[in-house]
Structure formats: structure tokens, C-alpha cells
Amino acid sequence: MEKEKQTKVERSQGANDTQLTAEQEAQARAELIKEHNLRFYTEGCEVPADALKPIRAGRLKGMSDVNPMWRMKRMTEIFGPIGFGWKYEIVKQWTEAYGNEVKCFCIVNLYVRDPETKEWSEPIPGSGGSAIVSMESKGAYVNDEGYKMALTDALSIAMKPLGIGGNIWYGPKATGHNESKYETYTQANQAQQSGQPQGAAAVAFTGAQLNQAIQEMNAATTEEQFTAIWDKWAKASPAMAQQGTEFYKAACAKINAIKNPAAQ
């Protein structure tokens, strides 16, 4: 009887060991699948310090611009020369007038080829924009590189889902989330150098400010009022005017409503 009990215990332990091994194998397979899916993201997410340029003035002060040539270089390192390992097509370019200012926009489709399978991807879309005519204190400034800058912007957006420069927006060195091509990557270092607590550097605007800004924007009925309200809050709180914030969304909805009243 005692021997029979011992045999049952050994069988039970053997079954547990087999089950544990199966679970471990399943976890290992899941990790391999994850690593395979992230292979391009992992290769391109880290941005070297020499590819980052701090923005020291304007609405984007304190944020950073990623050198576009670094993106091109990293794409070439991962996929191969452009035209052979990756390529893009310009889908659409156009301009829009905002008062006395003119903006240009660009939509592209990006394609990459898997270095292992040699299979080309489906189109990866990206959109970008820049200014062509800007009103400054001395009059109108014409930017003859507006279309080029809009194209560069669109390509950076298309490359983002592949993970190119991903750690700027998400990762251990990121200080927040921003859907524009800029990120406050220098805040922690600046806070340490100045002796300022890091939490203080991250505070951009209060809920009361956001609610007031949205209320004022919703009350605008003309482009002049829209511009005045936008400039006011963009100057008071640049972070509030960044793409993806609730104030930014309210502003987009308002300018569309002002320009296309029949569609409302």
C-alpha cells in the first residue's frame, strides 16, 4: 500500500513537471514571436545624442528635433539602400491659406522590404506640413523649402510605426507622450542641471487653464478670433498647443467649422 501511494505521488510530480515545461515552452514561443514582430522597431528605436537638436526658441522651446538624415541612414542600415530596400511615393501635395499665411501639406506612402523574406510591405502612410508664407514683424516671409520640409515631416510620420526614433516618444528616456515630431527629451537633464525637481519640469498646464482655453476657442466665430485665441494660449502654454491635446482638437474642430459652415 505504501509503495502504491509513493508511485502515485511520483506520477503526480512527473505530470506537474511536464505541465510546467509546456508552460515554459509556450512562454518561450511567445517571447520569440514578440521579438520577431519587434525586430525593426528594436533596431531603429534608439536615437543617438548627435542626432538630436534642442529647440531653444518659439512655441517648441525645450523640445527636440530629430535629424532627418539620421532617419534616412537608419532606414538604409535596416532595410538597404533607398529604391532597393525601401522607397516612398508622394500621394498628394497641396496648399491652404490661413489669413495672410500659406501652409503646404504632403501625404506619402512608404514601402519597406523585409531583408529576410525579400517581401515588400503594404503602403505605410504618413502626412506632414510646413509653412510657405508666414507673417512676421517685418512683413511676409516666404519659405522656398516649404514643400521639402512637408515631405520630410510626412516621411518621419510614416517611419514612426516602424520604430524609427521610437524612444523619443516612448521608452525609458521619454518624459511624456507627444504625437508631433518633437518631444521634451531634455527636460530631465535641464531639471537636474538647474536643481529643479523633475516633477516641476513636467508640469505644462493646469486643468483650469485647459478648460478656459477650450471654452474661449469654442466661442470663436471668425478666423480673426480663432487666431487671437490660438496665439494667446500657445504663448501662455506651448505644451497645450501641441498636436493631440484636447485644446488642439478643439481648435481643429473650430477652424473647420468656421471655414466650412455649410458642413455643420
Coordinates of C-alpha atoms in Angstrom, one line a residue:
M1 CA 0.0 0.0 0.0
E2 CA 2.8 2.4 0.9
K3 CA 4.6 1.7 -2.3
E4 CA 1.4 2.3 -4.3
K5 CA 1.0 5.7 -2.7
Q6 CA 4.6 6.6 -3.4
T7 CA 4.1 5.6 -7.1
K8 CA 1.0 7.9 -7.3
V9 CA 2.9 10.8 -5.8
E10 CA 5.8 10.3 -8.3
R11 CA 3.3 10.2 -11.2
S12 CA 1.7 13.4 -10.0
Q13 CA 5.0 15.2 -9.7
G14 CA 6.0 14.0 -13.1
A15 CA 2.8 15.4 -14.6
N16 CA 3.4 18.7 -12.9
D17 CA 6.9 18.8 -14.2
T18 CA 5.6 18.1 -17.7
Q19 CA 2.9 20.8 -17.4
L20 CA 5.5 23.3 -16.2
T21 CA 7.7 22.5 -19.1
A22 CA 4.9 23.0 -21.5
E23 CA 4.1 26.4 -20.0
Q24 CA 7.7 27.4 -20.2
E25 CA 7.8 26.4 -23.8
A26 CA 4.7 28.4 -24.6
Q27 CA 6.2 31.4 -22.9
A28 CA 9.4 31.0 -24.8
R29 CA 7.5 30.7 -28.1
A30 CA 5.5 33.9 -27.2
E31 CA 8.8 35.7 -26.5
L32 CA 10.3 34.6 -29.8
I33 CA 7.2 35.8 -31.7
K34 CA 7.3 39.2 -29.9
E35 CA 11.0 39.6 -30.6
H36 CA 10.3 38.8 -34.3
N37 CA 7.5 41.3 -34.5
L38 CA 9.6 44.0 -32.9
R39 CA 12.7 43.3 -34.9
F40 CA 12.5 46.5 -37.0
Y41 CA 11.3 48.6 -34.0
T42 CA 14.1 47.4 -31.8
E43 CA 16.7 48.2 -34.4
G44 CA 15.5 51.7 -35.0
C45 CA 14.1 53.0 -31.7
E46 CA 17.3 54.3 -30.1
V47 CA 18.3 57.8 -31.2
P48 CA 22.0 58.8 -30.7
A49 CA 22.7 62.1 -29.0
D50 CA 24.3 63.6 -32.1
A51 CA 21.0 63.2 -34.0
L52 CA 19.0 65.3 -31.5
K53 CA 18.9 69.1 -31.7
P54 CA 17.3 71.1 -28.9
I55 CA 14.9 73.8 -29.9
R56 CA 15.8 76.9 -27.9
A57 CA 13.1 79.4 -29.0
G58 CA 9.5 79.6 -30.1
R59 CA 6.5 77.5 -29.3
L60 CA 8.5 74.4 -29.2
K61 CA 11.2 75.7 -26.9
G62 CA 12.7 72.9 -24.7
M63 CA 11.7 70.2 -27.1
S64 CA 13.9 68.4 -29.7
D65 CA 14.2 67.9 -33.4
V66 CA 15.5 64.6 -34.8
N67 CA 17.9 65.0 -37.6
P68 CA 16.1 63.7 -40.7
M69 CA 19.3 62.4 -42.3
W70 CA 19.7 60.1 -39.3
R71 CA 16.3 58.6 -40.1
M72 CA 17.4 58.0 -43.7
K73 CA 20.7 56.4 -42.5
R74 CA 18.9 54.1 -40.0
M75 CA 16.4 53.0 -42.6
T76 CA 19.2 52.2 -45.0
E77 CA 21.1 50.3 -42.3
I78 CA 18.0 48.2 -41.6
F79 CA 16.4 47.7 -45.0
G80 CA 19.1 48.6 -47.5
P81 CA 19.6 51.5 -50.0
I82 CA 16.6 53.5 -50.9
G83 CA 14.9 52.2 -54.0
F84 CA 16.1 48.7 -53.3
G85 CA 15.3 48.1 -49.6
W86 CA 12.8 51.0 -49.0
K87 CA 11.1 53.6 -51.1
Y88 CA 8.2 56.1 -51.0
E89 CA 5.8 57.8 -53.2
I90 CA 4.2 61.2 -52.9
V91 CA 0.4 60.7 -52.9
K92 CA -0.6 64.3 -52.6
Q93 CA 0.7 67.8 -52.1
W94 CA -1.4 70.9 -51.6
T95 CA -1.5 74.4 -50.0
E96 CA -4.1 76.1 -47.8
A97 CA -4.3 79.8 -46.9
Y98 CA -4.9 80.9 -43.3
G99 CA -5.5 84.7 -43.5
N100 CA -2.3 86.1 -44.9
E101 CA -0.3 82.9 -44.3
V102 CA 0.0 79.9 -46.5
K103 CA 0.7 76.3 -45.4
C104 CA 1.7 73.4 -47.5
F105 CA 0.9 69.7 -46.8
C106 CA 2.1 66.4 -48.1
I107 CA 0.9 62.8 -47.9
V108 CA 3.3 59.9 -48.7
N109 CA 3.2 56.1 -48.9
L110 CA 6.3 54.4 -47.5
Y111 CA 7.3 50.9 -48.5
V112 CA 9.9 48.6 -46.9
R113 CA 11.3 45.2 -48.0
D114 CA 11.9 42.5 -45.4
P115 CA 15.7 41.8 -45.6
E116 CA 15.0 38.1 -44.8
T117 CA 12.0 37.2 -47.0
K118 CA 12.6 40.0 -49.6
E119 CA 8.8 40.7 -49.4
W120 CA 7.6 44.3 -49.9
S121 CA 5.3 45.8 -47.3
E122 CA 1.9 47.3 -47.9
P123 CA 1.9 51.1 -48.1
I124 CA 2.7 52.8 -44.8
P125 CA 1.0 56.3 -44.9
G126 CA 2.4 59.5 -43.5
S127 CA 1.3 63.1 -43.6
G128 CA 3.2 66.3 -42.8
G129 CA 3.1 70.0 -43.2
S130 CA 5.1 73.2 -43.2
A131 CA 4.7 77.0 -43.8
I132 CA 5.3 78.6 -47.2
V133 CA 4.3 82.2 -46.3
S134 CA 4.5 83.4 -42.7
M135 CA 3.7 86.9 -41.4
E136 CA 6.4 88.3 -39.3
S137 CA 7.1 91.7 -37.8
K138 CA 8.9 92.9 -40.9
G139 CA 6.3 91.5 -43.3
A140 CA 5.7 88.3 -45.2
Y141 CA 8.4 85.7 -45.1
V142 CA 8.5 83.2 -48.0
N143 CA 10.0 79.8 -47.2
D144 CA 11.2 78.3 -50.5
E145 CA 11.8 74.9 -48.8
G146 CA 8.3 74.5 -47.5
Y147 CA 7.4 71.6 -49.7
K148 CA 10.7 69.8 -48.9
M149 CA 10.0 70.3 -45.2
A150 CA 6.5 69.0 -45.5
L151 CA 7.8 65.9 -47.3
T152 CA 10.4 65.3 -44.6
D153 CA 7.7 65.7 -42.0
A154 CA 5.5 63.2 -43.7
L155 CA 8.3 60.6 -44.1
S156 CA 9.1 60.9 -40.4
I157 CA 5.5 60.2 -39.5
A158 CA 5.5 57.2 -41.9
M159 CA 8.7 55.8 -40.3
K160 CA 7.4 56.2 -36.8
P161 CA 5.2 53.0 -36.8
L162 CA 8.4 51.1 -37.8
G163 CA 10.0 52.3 -34.6
I164 CA 12.4 54.7 -36.2
G165 CA 13.3 57.1 -33.3
G166 CA 10.7 55.4 -31.1
N167 CA 12.4 56.1 -27.8
I168 CA 11.8 59.8 -28.3
W169 CA 8.1 59.3 -27.8
Y170 CA 8.1 56.1 -25.6
G171 CA 10.7 54.4 -23.6
P172 CA 12.9 54.8 -20.5
K173 CA 14.3 58.2 -21.7
A174 CA 11.0 59.7 -22.8
T175 CA 9.4 62.2 -20.4
G176 CA 5.9 62.1 -21.9
H177 CA 3.8 61.3 -25.0
N178 CA 3.5 63.6 -27.9
E179 CA 2.2 62.7 -31.4
S180 CA 4.1 65.5 -33.1
K181 CA 7.7 65.2 -34.4
Y182 CA 9.0 66.8 -31.2
E183 CA 9.4 65.6 -27.7
T184 CA 10.6 67.1 -24.4
Y185 CA 13.6 64.9 -24.2
T186 CA 15.8 67.4 -22.4
Q187 CA 13.5 68.2 -19.5
A188 CA 15.0 65.7 -17.1
N189 CA 18.6 66.8 -17.8
Q190 CA 17.7 70.5 -17.6
A191 CA 15.9 70.0 -14.3
Q192 CA 19.0 68.2 -12.8
Q193 CA 21.4 70.9 -14.0
S194 CA 19.3 73.6 -12.6
G195 CA 18.5 71.8 -9.3
Q196 CA 14.8 71.9 -10.2
P197 CA 12.7 68.9 -9.2
Q198 CA 11.9 66.8 -12.3
G199 CA 8.2 66.9 -11.5
A200 CA 8.1 70.7 -11.8
A201 CA 9.7 70.5 -15.3
A202 CA 7.0 68.2 -16.5
V203 CA 4.0 70.4 -15.4
A204 CA 2.8 72.0 -18.6
F205 CA -0.7 73.4 -17.8
T206 CA -3.5 73.0 -15.3
G207 CA -6.9 71.6 -15.9
A208 CA -8.4 75.1 -15.2
Q209 CA -6.3 76.6 -17.9
L210 CA -7.3 73.8 -20.4
N211 CA -11.0 74.3 -19.7
Q212 CA -10.8 78.1 -20.1
A213 CA -8.8 77.8 -23.3
I214 CA -11.3 75.3 -24.8
Q215 CA -14.3 77.5 -23.7
E216 CA -12.7 80.5 -25.4
M217 CA -11.9 78.5 -28.6
N218 CA -15.5 77.1 -28.7
A219 CA -16.9 80.7 -28.5
A220 CA -14.9 81.9 -31.5
T221 CA -16.9 82.8 -34.6
T222 CA -14.4 84.3 -37.0
E223 CA -10.9 83.4 -38.2
E224 CA -9.5 86.6 -36.5
Q225 CA -11.0 85.4 -33.2
F226 CA -9.6 81.9 -33.7
T227 CA -6.1 83.3 -34.5
A228 CA -6.1 85.6 -31.5
I229 CA -7.2 82.8 -29.1
W230 CA -4.8 80.3 -30.5
D231 CA -1.8 82.7 -30.3
K232 CA -2.8 83.7 -26.7
W233 CA -2.8 80.2 -25.4
A234 CA 0.1 78.9 -27.5
K235 CA 2.2 81.7 -26.0
A236 CA 0.9 81.2 -22.4
S237 CA 1.3 77.4 -22.6
P238 CA 3.2 75.9 -25.6
A239 CA 2.5 72.4 -24.4
M240 CA -1.2 73.0 -24.6
A241 CA -1.0 73.8 -28.3
Q242 CA 0.9 70.6 -29.2
Q243 CA -0.8 68.1 -31.6
G244 CA -3.0 65.7 -29.8
T245 CA -4.1 67.8 -26.8
E246 CA -7.7 68.5 -26.1
F247 CA -7.1 72.2 -26.9
Y248 CA -5.5 71.3 -30.2
K249 CA -8.5 69.0 -31.1
A250 CA -11.0 71.8 -30.1
A251 CA -9.0 74.2 -32.3
C252 CA -9.1 71.9 -35.3
A253 CA -12.8 71.4 -34.9
K254 CA -13.4 75.1 -34.6
I255 CA -11.4 76.2 -37.7
N256 CA -13.1 73.5 -39.8
A257 CA -16.5 74.8 -38.6
I258 CA -15.5 78.4 -39.4
K259 CA -14.2 77.6 -42.9
N260 CA -16.9 75.1 -43.8
P261 CA -20.1 76.3 -42.1
A262 CA -22.3 74.5 -44.6
A263 CA -20.9 71.2 -43.5
Q264 CA -22.0 71.7 -39.9

